[in-house]
């Protein structure tokens, strides 16, 4: 029994849709058990069924916590954004410090994200050419223009709320929003996407942050 229970748990851990259905109480346990019999190559229907029924008790849904945090969140939306990715190097970091100081002090919009493969500069349209001009062509990995930036600013409780970013990202995905980049800092979650997705993304997250939304 223990082995079947572990195999069921391992399968569910890689299938978030099934987990959500179980936690919400909207799944047909018998149908899911028969499906898992085929997936796990076992005939032990009763053991699988028992494991499925116990799963929500051991792994309760956090959706009410997500909703509560979102009701205390606010959105910031920016258009005409460019995304410039340059090679990771000390020289480029020095250039970026200079660029940041110049743009930020003039009231422009600029964000810097350093990854293992490159450094991303998120900058407003009016300063994009300035930023691009500071780098050698061989140092520029990619340039994307015509982007939008949507920032979800949430209460600090999200630092310990596992799955919060995934919850919002899933809502965007199922509504057809293709996110180009996502980054979480402190209590900000930033989504970069083509501008054509911005209206949909704003509508989706606005519904989630509305005080009228129900658990």
PDB file of N, CA and C in Angstrom, residues 3-39:
ATOM      1  N   UNK A   3       3.856   1.642  -1.062  1.00  0.00           N
ATOM      2  CA  UNK A   3       4.535   1.837  -2.339  1.00  0.00           C
ATOM      3  C   UNK A   3       3.593   2.468  -3.359  1.00  0.00           C
ATOM      4  N   UNK A   4       2.340   1.990  -3.410  1.00  0.00           N
ATOM      5  CA  UNK A   4       1.355   2.561  -4.326  1.00  0.00           C
ATOM      6  C   UNK A   4       1.095   4.012  -3.972  1.00  0.00           C
ATOM      7  N   UNK A   5       0.955   4.308  -2.689  1.00  0.00           N
ATOM      8  CA  UNK A   5       0.708   5.671  -2.247  1.00  0.00           C
ATOM      9  C   UNK A   5       1.841   6.596  -2.674  1.00  0.00           C
ATOM     10  N   UNK A   6       3.070   6.125  -2.553  1.00  0.00           N
ATOM     11  CA  UNK A   6       4.226   6.924  -2.947  1.00  0.00           C
ATOM     12  C   UNK A   6       4.246   7.153  -4.449  1.00  0.00           C
ATOM     13  N   UNK A   7       3.924   6.119  -5.232  1.00  0.00           N
ATOM     14  CA  UNK A   7       3.921   6.246  -6.684  1.00  0.00           C
ATOM     15  C   UNK A   7       2.827   7.214  -7.145  1.00  0.00           C
ATOM     16  N   UNK A   8       1.665   7.158  -6.493  1.00  0.00           N
ATOM     17  CA  UNK A   8       0.583   8.087  -6.817  1.00  0.00           C
ATOM     18  C   UNK A   8       1.009   9.513  -6.511  1.00  0.00           C
ATOM     19  N   UNK A   9       1.617   9.724  -5.347  1.00  0.00           N
ATOM     20  CA  UNK A   9       2.072  11.052  -4.953  1.00  0.00           C
ATOM     21  C   UNK A   9       3.118  11.584  -5.926  1.00  0.00           C
ATOM     22  N   UNK A  10       4.053  10.728  -6.339  1.00  0.00           N
ATOM     23  CA  UNK A  10       5.099  11.138  -7.281  1.00  0.00           C
ATOM     24  C   UNK A  10       4.501  11.520  -8.632  1.00  0.00           C
ATOM     25  N   UNK A  11       3.492  10.749  -9.072  1.00  0.00           N
ATOM     26  CA  UNK A  11       2.846  11.063 -10.352  1.00  0.00           C
ATOM     27  C   UNK A  11       2.134  12.412 -10.266  1.00  0.00           C
ATOM     28  N   UNK A  12       1.392  12.626  -9.188  1.00  0.00           N
ATOM     29  CA  UNK A  12       0.643  13.866  -9.040  1.00  0.00           C
ATOM     30  C   UNK A  12       1.566  15.073  -8.937  1.00  0.00           C
ATOM     31  N   UNK A  13       2.732  14.883  -8.334  1.00  0.00           N
ATOM     32  CA  UNK A  13       3.652  16.002  -8.143  1.00  0.00           C
ATOM     33  C   UNK A  13       4.131  16.603  -9.463  1.00  0.00           C
ATOM     34  N   UNK A  14       4.034  15.828 -10.545  1.00  0.00           N
ATOM     35  CA  UNK A  14       4.436  16.344 -11.864  1.00  0.00           C
ATOM     36  C   UNK A  14       3.232  16.644 -12.751  1.00  0.00           C
ATOM     37  N   UNK A  15       2.044  16.665 -12.152  1.00  0.00           N
ATOM     38  CA  UNK A  15       0.818  16.955 -12.902  1.00  0.00           C
ATOM     39  C   UNK A  15      -0.037  17.953 -12.123  1.00  0.00           C
ATOM     40  N   UNK A  16       0.311  19.219 -12.168  1.00  0.00           N
ATOM     41  CA  UNK A  16      -0.395  20.235 -11.371  1.00  0.00           C
ATOM     42  C   UNK A  16      -1.887  20.343 -11.667  1.00  0.00           C
ATOM     43  N   UNK A  17      -2.300  20.032 -12.885  1.00  0.00           N
ATOM     44  CA  UNK A  17      -3.737  20.098 -13.201  1.00  0.00           C
ATOM     45  C   UNK A  17      -4.517  19.068 -12.402  1.00  0.00           C
ATOM     46  N   UNK A  18      -3.954  17.871 -12.287  1.00  0.00           N
ATOM     47  CA  UNK A  18      -4.608  16.820 -11.510  1.00  0.00           C
ATOM     48  C   UNK A  18      -4.648  17.200 -10.032  1.00  0.00           C
ATOM     49  N   UNK A  19      -3.553  17.780  -9.529  1.00  0.00           N
ATOM     50  CA  UNK A  19      -3.510  18.213  -8.130  1.00  0.00           C
ATOM     51  C   UNK A  19      -4.588  19.256  -7.861  1.00  0.00           C
ATOM     52  N   UNK A  20      -4.702  20.237  -8.748  1.00  0.00           N
ATOM     53  CA  UNK A  20      -5.691  21.292  -8.574  1.00  0.00           C
ATOM     54  C   UNK A  20      -7.103  20.732  -8.550  1.00  0.00           C
ATOM     55  N   UNK A  21      -7.381  19.773  -9.442  1.00  0.00           N
ATOM     56  CA  UNK A  21      -8.712  19.164  -9.472  1.00  0.00           C
ATOM     57  C   UNK A  21      -9.003  18.402  -8.190  1.00  0.00           C
ATOM     58  N   UNK A  22      -8.002  17.680  -7.677  1.00  0.00           N
ATOM     59  CA  UNK A  22      -8.172  16.946  -6.418  1.00  0.00           C
ATOM     60  C   UNK A  22      -8.419  17.901  -5.260  1.00  0.00           C
ATOM     61  N   UNK A  23      -7.602  18.939  -5.171  1.00  0.00           N
ATOM     62  CA  UNK A  23      -7.709  19.882  -4.056  1.00  0.00           C
ATOM     63  C   UNK A  23      -9.019  20.659  -4.099  1.00  0.00           C
ATOM     64  N   UNK A  24      -9.553  20.856  -5.294  1.00  0.00           N
ATOM     65  CA  UNK A  24     -10.812  21.582  -5.442  1.00  0.00           C
ATOM     66  C   UNK A  24     -12.028  20.691  -5.266  1.00  0.00           C
ATOM     67  N   UNK A  25     -11.805  19.378  -5.222  1.00  0.00           N
ATOM     68  CA  UNK A  25     -12.895  18.436  -5.031  1.00  0.00           C
ATOM     69  C   UNK A  25     -13.785  18.260  -6.244  1.00  0.00           C
ATOM     70  N   UNK A  26     -13.231  18.485  -7.433  1.00  0.00           N
ATOM     71  CA  UNK A  26     -14.061  18.403  -8.645  1.00  0.00           C
ATOM     72  C   UNK A  26     -13.673  17.224  -9.533  1.00  0.00           C
ATOM     73  N   UNK A  27     -12.820  16.345  -9.026  1.00  0.00           N
ATOM     74  CA  UNK A  27     -12.362  15.227  -9.831  1.00  0.00           C
ATOM     75  C   UNK A  27     -13.200  13.986  -9.531  1.00  0.00           C
ATOM     76  N   UNK A  28     -13.367  13.137 -10.521  1.00  0.00           N
ATOM     77  CA  UNK A  28     -14.008  11.845 -10.331  1.00  0.00           C
ATOM     78  C   UNK A  28     -12.915  10.860  -9.894  1.00  0.00           C
ATOM     79  N   UNK A  29     -12.925  10.509  -8.626  1.00  0.00           N
ATOM     80  CA  UNK A  29     -11.851   9.683  -8.080  1.00  0.00           C
ATOM     81  C   UNK A  29     -11.725   8.343  -8.807  1.00  0.00           C
ATOM     82  N   UNK A  30     -12.838   7.735  -9.110  1.00  0.00           N
ATOM     83  CA  UNK A  30     -12.790   6.414  -9.758  1.00  0.00           C
ATOM     84  C   UNK A  30     -12.178   6.506 -11.150  1.00  0.00           C
ATOM     85  N   UNK A  31     -12.568   7.536 -11.902  1.00  0.00           N
ATOM     86  CA  UNK A  31     -12.017   7.696 -13.244  1.00  0.00           C
ATOM     87  C   UNK A  31     -10.520   7.978 -13.196  1.00  0.00           C
ATOM     88  N   UNK A  32     -10.114   8.832 -12.264  1.00  0.00           N
ATOM     89  CA  UNK A  32      -8.699   9.142 -12.139  1.00  0.00           C
ATOM     90  C   UNK A  32      -7.921   7.914 -11.675  1.00  0.00           C
ATOM     91  N   UNK A  33      -8.507   7.118 -10.784  1.00  0.00           N
ATOM     92  CA  UNK A  33      -7.839   5.897 -10.315  1.00  0.00           C
ATOM     93  C   UNK A  33      -7.637   4.917 -11.458  1.00  0.00           C
ATOM     94  N   UNK A  34      -8.648   4.773 -12.317  1.00  0.00           N
ATOM     95  CA  UNK A  34      -8.508   3.861 -13.458  1.00  0.00           C
ATOM     96  C   UNK A  34      -7.451   4.383 -14.428  1.00  0.00           C
ATOM     97  N   UNK A  35      -7.398   5.685 -14.606  1.00  0.00           N
ATOM     98  CA  UNK A  35      -6.375   6.279 -15.456  1.00  0.00           C
ATOM     99  C   UNK A  35      -4.981   5.993 -14.894  1.00  0.00           C
ATOM    100  N   UNK A  36      -4.828   6.149 -13.585  1.00  0.00           N
ATOM    101  CA  UNK A  36      -3.529   5.915 -12.969  1.00  0.00           C
ATOM    102  C   UNK A  36      -3.140   4.436 -12.980  1.00  0.00           C
ATOM    103  N   UNK A  37      -4.121   3.562 -12.996  1.00  0.00           N
ATOM    104  CA  UNK A  37      -3.809   2.126 -13.134  1.00  0.00           C
ATOM    105  C   UNK A  37      -3.027   1.886 -14.417  1.00  0.00           C
ATOM    106  N   UNK A  38      -3.440   2.558 -15.487  1.00  0.00           N
ATOM    107  CA  UNK A  38      -2.734   2.398 -16.760  1.00  0.00           C
ATOM    108  C   UNK A  38      -1.380   3.093 -16.719  1.00  0.00           C
ATOM    109  N   UNK A  39      -1.356   4.295 -16.150  1.00  0.00           N
ATOM    110  CA  UNK A  39      -0.115   5.057 -16.121  1.00  0.00           C
ATOM    111  C   UNK A  39       0.944   4.389 -15.239  1.00  0.00           C
TER     112      UNK A  39
END
